[in-house]
């Protein structure tokens, strides 16, 4: 019992607090630096310790100190408690998603419960509350509109998210994420992106909309709604929304890697254990970083969609396509299996 | 059984703890000098024009209703997808009929303009 708890805590500390938090923190800097490079600017370069700037990396500790020590004021609102805890509600689902994601072979997964994907879908369902409650509790027109947009957009794309995964489960016949990774194997031609190419793109579009990031960022579109549902938030509570958003990027990247890019599998490597395991965990880390980079790149490449375009894309294009994907996958599987 | 669920509980405790630690640390380390100006809703420097509890578009409700329908459908599809190999062509066709019924409803919504946003 004690060993079980200690081992679980070790995995949580190593994987989530170590890898995920580190990546999310670095992403706050990478996003600014990368957007600067994309737009031919210098980007963050002001923070310095005795003239040492490290390419703007010192902005990360500077931001942390700022968010801890700035005044965190609460506007006059009829729902002060909802206002205070909405950031926590937005922060936790992004975090607990990692509980069922395998980051290495064997028991290198925090919980190998058989409900894997259902947990992920449930948790993304809860993450809608954070943004919506924040928008409602802020008692500001801009926040309310941002919260409504966030809610409608997130639940619209959740349908596509679930439906595009159905194809994956028809092919690999398991909802436990570790087993999905094992069945994809070390042969690249057997990975989700090859067996379910359409589902990959549908899922990618859906998760970017779920994280409310560009080009789907109308819920916080600064040109019309100032900052959307977190307009009224300041200091640490604002920082929690931002951190939650960056953790969610790492989270959806890890989910994409698990379902479509073979998880921790290294192409051509069948064995596990010892140094092979180290190699496989690194492969998972690298694949996840690549997808994080891809999401940032998409944000700084595509212009923001209008809200009606987002709803049009979600309900009239992605949803019929994902239903079609289920149908075609079923027919193809029926032909293959005879 | 326990080995699968206990880590999730631990993880929940750790993440809730982390969330509240951040909030409390922010509370302890930051100044607090509220004023009427600071606490009024942000509206580009104006006094707020109207109460934030305003009427909003019925289509947001409509989207939520559609979401419930399709999300339930997905809940049906997951167990079906897992056992597809065992239930064979008959099982597949049965689900196609179920999906067709749903698609008819979906087309009806589409024709009625429930998916129109301007």
Tab-separated table of C-alpha atoms in Angstrom:
chain	number	residue	atom	x	y	z
A	1	UNK	CA	0.000	0.000	0.000
A	2	UNK	CA	2.672	2.487	1.014
A	3	UNK	CA	4.863	1.437	-1.911
A	4	UNK	CA	1.884	1.852	-4.211
A	5	UNK	CA	1.272	5.389	-2.988
A	6	UNK	CA	4.955	6.309	-3.095
A	7	UNK	CA	5.388	4.888	-6.593
A	8	UNK	CA	2.288	6.762	-7.831
A	9	UNK	CA	3.541	9.988	-6.263
A	10	UNK	CA	6.959	9.464	-7.841
A	11	UNK	CA	5.353	9.081	-11.268
A	12	UNK	CA	3.187	12.153	-10.735
A	13	UNK	CA	6.206	14.176	-9.620
A	14	UNK	CA	8.448	12.967	-12.431
A	15	UNK	CA	6.046	13.059	-15.339
A	16	UNK	CA	3.559	15.785	-14.516
A	17	UNK	CA	5.407	18.195	-12.254
A	18	UNK	CA	8.713	17.532	-14.010
A	19	UNK	CA	8.047	17.128	-17.703
A	20	UNK	CA	4.617	18.725	-18.150
A	21	UNK	CA	5.104	21.757	-15.901
A	22	UNK	CA	8.562	22.386	-17.327
A	23	UNK	CA	7.223	22.234	-20.871
A	24	UNK	CA	4.242	24.452	-20.069
A	25	UNK	CA	6.502	27.035	-18.427
A	26	UNK	CA	8.924	26.995	-21.331
A	27	UNK	CA	6.005	27.319	-23.751
A	28	UNK	CA	5.102	30.702	-22.248
A	29	UNK	CA	8.508	31.884	-23.444
A	30	UNK	CA	8.607	29.861	-26.683
A	31	UNK	CA	5.230	31.218	-27.757
A	32	UNK	CA	6.424	34.809	-27.484
A	33	UNK	CA	9.810	34.109	-29.034
A	34	UNK	CA	8.353	32.065	-31.856
A	35	UNK	CA	5.677	34.627	-32.669
A	36	UNK	CA	8.441	37.234	-32.704
A	37	UNK	CA	10.456	35.168	-35.171
A	38	UNK	CA	7.351	34.562	-37.296
A	39	UNK	CA	6.636	38.285	-37.422
A	40	UNK	CA	10.260	39.452	-37.792
A	41	UNK	CA	10.477	41.036	-34.338
A	42	UNK	CA	12.981	40.523	-31.520
A	43	UNK	CA	10.462	39.367	-28.939
A	44	UNK	CA	10.990	39.260	-25.171
A	45	UNK	CA	14.506	40.509	-24.386
A	46	UNK	CA	14.115	43.066	-21.608
A	47	UNK	CA	14.424	41.050	-18.397
A	48	UNK	CA	18.065	40.800	-17.389
A	49	UNK	CA	20.246	39.942	-14.434
A	50	UNK	CA	23.374	42.129	-14.482
A	51	UNK	CA	23.153	42.604	-18.235
A	52	UNK	CA	22.633	38.892	-18.890
A	53	UNK	CA	19.511	38.366	-20.980
A	54	UNK	CA	19.652	34.732	-22.144
A	55	UNK	CA	17.488	35.503	-25.156
A	56	UNK	CA	14.530	36.490	-23.000
A	57	UNK	CA	14.453	33.288	-20.952
A	58	UNK	CA	14.572	35.393	-17.784
A	59	UNK	CA	11.065	36.596	-18.589
A	60	UNK	CA	9.796	33.308	-17.156
A	61	UNK	CA	10.962	33.971	-13.553
A	62	UNK	CA	10.080	37.646	-13.990
A	63	UNK	CA	6.505	36.694	-14.946
A	64	UNK	CA	6.268	34.318	-12.004
A	65	UNK	CA	7.383	37.003	-9.538
A	66	UNK	CA	4.983	39.499	-11.085
A	67	UNK	CA	1.977	37.205	-10.931
A	68	UNK	CA	2.671	36.437	-7.260
A	69	UNK	CA	3.211	40.007	-6.109
A	70	UNK	CA	0.779	42.111	-8.184
A	71	UNK	CA	-2.549	43.063	-6.701
A	72	UNK	CA	-5.241	40.498	-7.337
A	73	UNK	CA	-8.443	42.493	-7.158
A	74	UNK	CA	-11.936	41.098	-7.270
A	75	UNK	CA	-14.553	43.184	-9.076
A	76	UNK	CA	-17.969	43.926	-7.600
A	77	UNK	CA	-19.828	40.802	-8.538
A	78	UNK	CA	-22.814	38.919	-7.171
A	79	UNK	CA	-20.795	35.676	-7.341
A	80	UNK	CA	-17.464	36.373	-5.615
A	81	UNK	CA	-16.870	32.712	-4.767
A	82	UNK	CA	-17.418	31.552	-8.311
A	83	UNK	CA	-15.106	34.316	-9.433
A	84	UNK	CA	-12.412	33.243	-7.002
A	85	UNK	CA	-12.493	29.547	-7.827
A	86	UNK	CA	-13.125	29.612	-11.573
A	87	UNK	CA	-9.351	29.715	-12.262
A	88	UNK	CA	-8.876	26.568	-10.152
A	89	UNK	CA	-11.720	24.868	-12.033
A	90	UNK	CA	-10.025	25.808	-15.308
A	91	UNK	CA	-6.617	24.684	-14.066
A	92	UNK	CA	-7.359	21.232	-12.611
A	93	UNK	CA	-8.917	19.462	-15.664
A	94	UNK	CA	-5.964	20.424	-17.851
A	95	UNK	CA	-3.783	18.814	-15.227
A	96	UNK	CA	-5.564	15.554	-14.354
A	97	UNK	CA	-5.815	14.583	-18.014
A	98	UNK	CA	-2.273	13.206	-17.727
A	99	UNK	CA	-3.420	10.509	-15.289
A	100	UNK	CA	-4.290	8.073	-18.090
A	101	UNK	CA	-1.633	8.957	-20.663
A	102	UNK	CA	1.160	6.387	-20.967
A	103	UNK	CA	4.554	8.078	-21.109
A	104	UNK	CA	6.545	4.871	-21.370
A	105	UNK	CA	6.180	1.087	-21.679
A	106	UNK	CA	4.900	-1.184	-18.927
A	107	UNK	CA	3.610	0.615	-15.836
A	108	UNK	CA	4.928	4.026	-16.849
A	109	UNK	CA	1.410	5.427	-16.724
A	110	UNK	CA	-0.107	6.991	-13.638
A	111	UNK	CA	-3.322	4.953	-13.721
A	112	UNK	CA	-3.757	2.012	-16.072
A	113	UNK	CA	-7.515	1.936	-15.422
A	114	UNK	CA	-9.489	0.468	-18.291
A	115	UNK	CA	-11.626	3.577	-18.855
A	116	UNK	CA	-8.698	5.604	-20.301
A	117	UNK	CA	-10.336	7.591	-23.053
A	118	UNK	CA	-13.621	8.079	-21.209
A	119	UNK	CA	-11.643	9.812	-18.469
A	120	UNK	CA	-10.065	12.150	-21.018
A	121	UNK	CA	-13.442	13.007	-22.562
A	122	UNK	CA	-14.987	13.533	-19.121
A	123	UNK	CA	-12.162	15.810	-18.048
A	124	UNK	CA	-12.350	17.910	-21.223
A	125	UNK	CA	-16.074	18.165	-20.527
A	126	UNK	CA	-15.355	19.638	-17.102
A	127	UNK	CA	-12.842	22.114	-18.511
A	128	UNK	CA	-15.770	23.910	-20.172
A	129	UNK	CA	-16.930	25.008	-16.720
A	130	UNK	CA	-13.798	27.007	-15.896
A	131	UNK	CA	-14.159	29.414	-18.795
A	132	UNK	CA	-17.963	29.629	-18.582
A	133	UNK	CA	-18.100	30.252	-14.830
A	134	UNK	CA	-15.305	32.808	-15.076
A	135	UNK	CA	-17.224	34.670	-17.776
A	136	UNK	CA	-20.475	34.539	-15.826
A	137	UNK	CA	-19.046	35.438	-12.421
A	138	UNK	CA	-17.037	38.422	-13.668
A	139	UNK	CA	-20.176	40.560	-13.994
A	140	UNK	CA	-18.885	42.271	-17.119
A	141	UNK	CA	-20.471	42.216	-20.577
A	142	UNK	CA	-17.180	41.392	-22.254
A	143	UNK	CA	-16.530	38.463	-19.932
A	144	UNK	CA	-20.055	37.114	-20.321
A	145	UNK	CA	-19.797	37.133	-24.120
A	146	UNK	CA	-16.371	35.487	-23.923
A	147	UNK	CA	-17.668	32.827	-21.557
A	148	UNK	CA	-20.689	32.067	-23.762
A	149	UNK	CA	-18.557	31.822	-26.859
A	150	UNK	CA	-16.089	29.571	-25.061
A	151	UNK	CA	-18.874	27.274	-23.833
A	152	UNK	CA	-20.623	26.931	-27.205
A	153	UNK	CA	-17.373	26.459	-29.087
A	154	UNK	CA	-15.921	23.887	-26.698
A	155	UNK	CA	-19.023	21.699	-26.569
A	156	UNK	CA	-19.415	21.896	-30.362
A	157	UNK	CA	-15.924	20.587	-30.971
A	158	UNK	CA	-16.151	17.991	-28.239
A	159	UNK	CA	-18.592	16.085	-30.467
A	160	UNK	CA	-16.037	15.887	-33.264
A	161	UNK	CA	-13.330	15.020	-30.760
A	162	UNK	CA	-15.228	11.987	-29.488
A	163	UNK	CA	-16.438	10.853	-32.903
A	164	UNK	CA	-13.013	10.973	-34.518
A	165	UNK	CA	-11.681	8.752	-31.730
A	166	UNK	CA	-14.355	6.126	-32.428
A	167	UNK	CA	-12.466	5.227	-35.620
A	168	UNK	CA	-9.287	4.672	-33.593
A	169	UNK	CA	-11.102	2.296	-31.249
A	170	UNK	CA	-12.652	0.392	-34.133
A	171	UNK	CA	-9.124	-0.236	-35.427
A	172	UNK	CA	-7.316	-0.962	-32.124
A	173	UNK	CA	-10.281	-2.345	-30.146
A	174	UNK	CA	-9.312	-1.061	-26.710
A	175	UNK	CA	-10.075	2.049	-24.667
A	176	UNK	CA	-7.042	1.707	-22.423
A	177	UNK	CA	-4.447	4.095	-23.793
A	178	UNK	CA	-1.504	1.864	-22.933
A	179	UNK	CA	-3.034	-0.983	-24.949
A	180	UNK	CA	-3.756	1.367	-27.856
A	181	UNK	CA	-0.068	2.294	-27.902
A	182	UNK	CA	1.023	-1.360	-27.676
A	183	UNK	CA	-1.263	-2.312	-30.549
A	184	UNK	CA	0.099	0.463	-32.729
A	185	UNK	CA	3.478	-1.222	-32.334
A	186	UNK	CA	6.837	-0.073	-33.589
A	187	UNK	CA	5.825	-0.215	-37.248
A	188	UNK	CA	5.035	3.320	-38.408
A	189	UNK	CA	2.554	1.984	-40.984
A	190	UNK	CA	0.420	0.695	-38.115
A	191	UNK	CA	0.215	4.021	-36.264
A	192	UNK	CA	-3.012	5.953	-35.946
A	193	UNK	CA	-1.980	8.668	-38.344
A	194	UNK	CA	-1.654	6.064	-41.140
A	195	UNK	CA	-4.656	3.890	-40.285
A	196	UNK	CA	-6.917	6.871	-39.465
A	197	UNK	CA	-5.520	9.879	-41.382
A	198	UNK	CA	-8.823	11.768	-41.561
A	199	UNK	CA	-9.454	11.245	-37.849
A	200	UNK	CA	-6.027	12.753	-37.108
A	201	UNK	CA	-6.859	16.026	-38.813
A	202	UNK	CA	-10.382	16.135	-37.363
A	203	UNK	CA	-9.014	15.498	-33.888
A	204	UNK	CA	-6.246	18.066	-34.327
A	205	UNK	CA	-8.747	20.746	-35.364
A	206	UNK	CA	-11.078	19.784	-32.512
A	207	UNK	CA	-8.417	19.916	-29.801
A	208	UNK	CA	-7.120	23.280	-30.969
A	209	UNK	CA	-10.688	24.554	-30.690
A	210	UNK	CA	-10.963	22.882	-27.265
A	211	UNK	CA	-7.923	24.749	-25.993
A	212	UNK	CA	-9.478	27.962	-27.407
A	213	UNK	CA	-6.292	28.906	-29.212
A	214	UNK	CA	-5.743	30.550	-32.552
A	215	UNK	CA	-7.262	30.341	-35.116
A	216	UNK	CA	-10.190	29.443	-32.811
A	217	UNK	CA	-9.498	32.091	-30.148
A	218	UNK	CA	-12.643	34.216	-30.472
A	219	UNK	CA	-13.506	33.481	-26.822
A	220	UNK	CA	-10.629	35.747	-25.868
A	221	UNK	CA	-10.432	37.735	-29.100
A	222	UNK	CA	-8.633	40.870	-27.968
A	223	UNK	CA	-9.818	43.009	-30.866
A	224	UNK	CA	-13.483	42.728	-29.802
A	225	UNK	CA	-13.687	41.330	-26.244
A	226	UNK	CA	-10.474	42.733	-24.651
A	227	UNK	CA	-9.524	39.351	-23.150
A	228	UNK	CA	-12.852	37.509	-23.235
A	229	UNK	CA	-13.802	35.500	-20.189
A	230	UNK	CA	-10.739	36.508	-18.148
A	231	UNK	CA	-10.955	40.263	-18.779
A	232	UNK	CA	-11.570	40.952	-15.085
A	233	UNK	CA	-8.830	38.664	-13.788
A	234	UNK	CA	-5.487	39.894	-12.561
A	235	UNK	CA	-2.267	38.637	-11.010
A	236	UNK	CA	-2.214	34.995	-9.837
A	237	UNK	CA	-5.731	34.144	-10.981
A	238	UNK	CA	-4.939	35.403	-14.469
A	239	UNK	CA	-1.668	33.471	-14.406
A	240	UNK	CA	-3.593	30.305	-13.531
A	241	UNK	CA	-5.751	30.688	-16.643
A	242	UNK	CA	-2.649	31.146	-18.757
A	243	UNK	CA	-0.803	28.240	-17.132
A	244	UNK	CA	-3.896	26.073	-17.538
A	245	UNK	CA	-3.996	26.957	-21.224
A	246	UNK	CA	-0.356	26.013	-21.747
A	247	UNK	CA	-0.749	22.780	-19.759
A	248	UNK	CA	-3.758	22.006	-21.944
A	249	UNK	CA	-1.559	22.421	-25.039
A	250	UNK	CA	0.890	19.862	-23.651
A	251	UNK	CA	-2.061	17.663	-22.672
A	252	UNK	CA	-3.724	17.575	-26.071
A	253	UNK	CA	-0.340	17.076	-27.716
A	254	UNK	CA	0.253	14.052	-25.485
A	255	UNK	CA	-3.205	12.685	-26.334
A	256	UNK	CA	-2.562	13.183	-30.057
A	257	UNK	CA	0.799	11.423	-29.731
A	258	UNK	CA	-0.810	8.529	-27.875
A	259	UNK	CA	-3.588	7.927	-30.380
A	260	UNK	CA	-2.014	8.863	-33.679
A	261	UNK	CA	1.786	8.926	-33.433
A	262	UNK	CA	2.420	5.648	-31.644
A	263	UNK	CA	2.825	7.037	-28.125
A	264	UNK	CA	6.203	6.050	-26.722
A	265	UNK	CA	6.964	3.642	-29.576
A	266	UNK	CA	10.239	4.165	-31.406
A	267	UNK	CA	10.053	3.068	-35.075
A	268	UNK	CA	11.628	-0.377	-35.454
A	269	UNK	CA	12.319	-0.921	-31.748
A	270	UNK	CA	10.501	-3.965	-30.357
A	271	UNK	CA	12.335	-4.500	-27.052
A	272	UNK	CA	11.610	-2.637	-23.839
A	273	UNK	CA	13.469	-2.350	-20.554
A	274	UNK	CA	16.703	-0.690	-19.463
A	275	UNK	CA	18.067	1.867	-21.885
A	276	UNK	CA	15.357	1.010	-24.401
A	277	UNK	CA	12.807	2.366	-21.940
A	278	UNK	CA	14.791	5.586	-21.587
A	279	UNK	CA	14.831	5.885	-25.362
A	280	UNK	CA	11.063	5.299	-25.550
A	281	UNK	CA	10.235	7.830	-22.857
A	282	UNK	CA	12.413	10.350	-24.703
A	283	UNK	CA	10.599	9.518	-27.936
A	284	UNK	CA	7.284	10.331	-26.218
A	285	UNK	CA	8.718	13.610	-24.909
A	286	UNK	CA	10.068	14.601	-28.321
A	287	UNK	CA	6.848	13.757	-30.176
A	288	UNK	CA	4.847	15.782	-27.654
A	289	UNK	CA	7.183	18.754	-28.050
A	290	UNK	CA	6.844	18.529	-31.811
A	291	UNK	CA	3.039	18.738	-31.573
A	292	UNK	CA	3.274	21.643	-29.109
A	293	UNK	CA	5.468	23.438	-31.640
A	294	UNK	CA	2.985	22.607	-34.403
A	295	UNK	CA	0.116	24.129	-32.413
A	296	UNK	CA	2.059	27.317	-31.751
A	297	UNK	CA	2.992	27.495	-35.426
A	298	UNK	CA	-0.649	27.061	-36.469
A	299	UNK	CA	-1.652	29.870	-34.142
A	300	UNK	CA	0.858	32.289	-35.631
A	301	UNK	CA	0.213	31.248	-39.229
A	302	UNK	CA	-3.566	31.253	-39.635
A	303	UNK	CA	-5.743	34.345	-39.176
A	304	UNK	CA	-8.515	34.151	-36.582
A	305	UNK	CA	-11.845	32.714	-37.765
A	306	UNK	CA	-15.100	34.592	-37.283
A	307	UNK	CA	-17.464	33.029	-34.772
A	308	UNK	CA	-20.016	31.965	-37.375
A	309	UNK	CA	-17.203	30.354	-39.361
A	310	UNK	CA	-16.150	28.391	-36.296
A	311	UNK	CA	-19.667	27.078	-35.708
A	312	UNK	CA	-20.062	26.354	-39.418
A	313	UNK	CA	-16.796	24.401	-39.479
A	314	UNK	CA	-17.633	22.475	-36.330
A	315	UNK	CA	-21.221	21.448	-37.056
A	316	UNK	CA	-21.505	21.356	-40.826
A	317	UNK	CA	-18.061	20.195	-41.924
A	318	UNK	CA	-16.199	18.391	-39.148
A	319	UNK	CA	-19.221	16.588	-37.656
A	320	UNK	CA	-20.470	15.046	-40.968
A	321	UNK	CA	-16.862	14.185	-41.862
A	322	UNK	CA	-16.299	12.398	-38.567
A	323	UNK	CA	-19.540	10.423	-38.984
A	324	UNK	CA	-18.397	9.509	-42.491
A	325	UNK	CA	-15.047	8.437	-41.066
A	326	UNK	CA	-16.790	6.004	-38.699
A	327	UNK	CA	-18.849	4.590	-41.563
A	328	UNK	CA	-15.925	4.169	-43.977
A	329	UNK	CA	-13.712	2.669	-41.267
A	330	UNK	CA	-16.446	0.131	-40.492
A	331	UNK	CA	-16.845	-0.857	-44.152
A	332	UNK	CA	-13.080	-1.156	-44.699
A	333	UNK	CA	-12.690	-3.239	-41.525
A	334	UNK	CA	-15.575	-5.486	-42.618
A	335	UNK	CA	-13.861	-6.067	-45.971
A	336	UNK	CA	-10.441	-6.748	-44.379
A	337	UNK	CA	-11.759	-9.118	-41.729
A	338	UNK	CA	-14.096	-10.753	-44.238
B	1	UNK	CA	-8.640	-2.302	-8.863
B	2	UNK	CA	-7.216	-0.145	-6.107
B	3	UNK	CA	-3.927	0.123	-7.974
B	4	UNK	CA	-5.796	1.797	-10.838
B	5	UNK	CA	-8.040	4.204	-8.971
B	6	UNK	CA	-5.861	5.289	-6.056
B	7	UNK	CA	-3.292	7.060	-8.285
B	8	UNK	CA	-6.092	9.110	-9.859
B	9	UNK	CA	-7.315	10.142	-6.416
B	10	UNK	CA	-3.757	11.049	-5.398
B	11	UNK	CA	-3.330	12.996	-8.619
B	12	UNK	CA	-6.565	14.898	-7.981
B	13	UNK	CA	-5.402	15.773	-4.469
B	14	UNK	CA	-2.005	16.923	-5.774
B	15	UNK	CA	-3.537	19.099	-8.493
B	16	UNK	CA	-6.203	20.627	-6.242
B	17	UNK	CA	-3.487	21.248	-3.657
B	18	UNK	CA	-1.285	22.897	-6.253
B	19	UNK	CA	-4.154	25.088	-7.455
B	20	UNK	CA	-4.970	26.296	-3.950
B	21	UNK	CA	-1.311	26.737	-3.000
B	22	UNK	CA	-0.884	29.078	-5.940
B	23	UNK	CA	-3.996	31.036	-4.949
B	24	UNK	CA	-2.992	31.311	-1.291
B	25	UNK	CA	0.592	32.262	-2.160
B	26	UNK	CA	-0.723	34.976	-4.472
B	27	UNK	CA	-3.032	36.198	-1.728
B	28	UNK	CA	-0.245	36.362	0.883
B	29	UNK	CA	2.372	37.984	-1.326
B	30	UNK	CA	0.272	40.622	-3.079
B	31	UNK	CA	-1.054	43.955	-1.787
B	32	UNK	CA	-4.803	44.551	-1.566
B	33	UNK	CA	-6.093	48.106	-1.898
B	34	UNK	CA	-9.562	47.903	-3.440
B	35	UNK	CA	-11.293	51.047	-4.654
B	36	UNK	CA	-14.587	51.743	-6.401
B	37	UNK	CA	-12.839	52.567	-9.680
B	38	UNK	CA	-10.738	49.433	-9.618
B	39	UNK	CA	-13.652	47.158	-8.814
B	40	UNK	CA	-16.046	48.442	-11.450
B	41	UNK	CA	-16.475	46.258	-14.553
B	42	UNK	CA	-13.947	46.979	-17.278
B	43	UNK	CA	-15.485	48.833	-20.189
B	44	UNK	CA	-12.725	50.801	-21.922
B	45	UNK	CA	-12.767	53.566	-19.312
B	46	UNK	CA	-16.501	54.258	-19.401
B	47	UNK	CA	-19.024	53.649	-16.697
B	48	UNK	CA	-20.608	50.303	-17.504
B	49	UNK	CA	-23.459	50.911	-19.969
B	50	UNK	CA	-25.636	48.059	-18.862
B	51	UNK	CA	-25.867	45.224	-16.406
B	52	UNK	CA	-23.802	42.230	-17.424
B	53	UNK	CA	-26.750	39.931	-16.772
B	54	UNK	CA	-28.099	40.708	-20.202
B	55	UNK	CA	-30.178	38.679	-22.624
B	56	UNK	CA	-28.183	36.493	-24.930
B	57	UNK	CA	-28.848	34.604	-28.091
B	58	UNK	CA	-31.055	31.504	-27.904
B	59	UNK	CA	-28.683	29.722	-30.271
B	60	UNK	CA	-26.248	29.129	-27.425
B	61	UNK	CA	-28.946	26.978	-25.774
B	62	UNK	CA	-29.642	25.265	-29.064
B	63	UNK	CA	-25.986	24.314	-29.428
B	64	UNK	CA	-26.037	22.890	-25.913
B	65	UNK	CA	-29.096	20.748	-26.718
B	66	UNK	CA	-27.509	19.455	-29.925
B	67	UNK	CA	-24.344	18.703	-27.977
B	68	UNK	CA	-26.211	16.523	-25.491
B	69	UNK	CA	-27.764	14.505	-28.341
B	70	UNK	CA	-24.496	13.871	-30.106
B	71	UNK	CA	-22.457	13.311	-26.977
B	72	UNK	CA	-24.867	10.572	-25.892
B	73	UNK	CA	-24.508	9.058	-29.324
B	74	UNK	CA	-20.735	8.954	-28.827
B	75	UNK	CA	-21.234	7.226	-25.502
B	76	UNK	CA	-23.112	4.515	-27.432
B	77	UNK	CA	-20.453	4.319	-30.102
B	78	UNK	CA	-17.470	3.620	-27.829
B	79	UNK	CA	-18.513	0.183	-26.518
B	80	UNK	CA	-19.748	-0.695	-29.979
B	81	UNK	CA	-16.373	0.174	-31.553
B	82	UNK	CA	-14.498	-2.019	-29.070
B	83	UNK	CA	-16.495	-5.181	-29.826
B	84	UNK	CA	-16.994	-4.537	-33.535
B	85	UNK	CA	-14.899	-7.571	-34.438
B	86	UNK	CA	-17.114	-9.907	-32.393
B	87	UNK	CA	-20.534	-8.622	-33.426
B	88	UNK	CA	-19.660	-8.717	-37.123
B	89	UNK	CA	-21.585	-7.277	-40.053
B	90	UNK	CA	-24.945	-7.500	-38.294
B	91	UNK	CA	-23.723	-5.368	-35.407
B	92	UNK	CA	-22.212	-2.889	-37.818
B	93	UNK	CA	-25.427	-2.563	-39.832
B	94	UNK	CA	-27.483	-2.154	-36.666
B	95	UNK	CA	-25.336	0.842	-35.700
B	96	UNK	CA	-25.583	2.242	-39.241
B	97	UNK	CA	-29.385	2.214	-38.900
B	98	UNK	CA	-29.085	3.990	-35.527
B	99	UNK	CA	-26.749	6.576	-37.022
B	100	UNK	CA	-29.101	7.061	-39.989
B	101	UNK	CA	-31.939	7.938	-37.616
B	102	UNK	CA	-29.671	10.488	-35.968
B	103	UNK	CA	-28.513	11.868	-39.295
B	104	UNK	CA	-32.141	12.392	-40.342
B	105	UNK	CA	-32.593	14.479	-37.208
B	106	UNK	CA	-29.375	16.306	-37.931
B	107	UNK	CA	-30.480	17.130	-41.489
B	108	UNK	CA	-33.802	18.378	-40.126
B	109	UNK	CA	-31.994	20.720	-37.725
B	110	UNK	CA	-29.796	21.901	-40.560
B	111	UNK	CA	-32.799	22.590	-42.826
B	112	UNK	CA	-34.617	24.421	-40.010
B	113	UNK	CA	-31.648	26.737	-39.644
B	114	UNK	CA	-30.565	25.668	-36.160
B	115	UNK	CA	-26.977	25.712	-37.355
B	116	UNK	CA	-27.173	29.170	-38.938
B	117	UNK	CA	-24.967	31.790	-37.320
B	118	UNK	CA	-25.619	34.938	-39.355
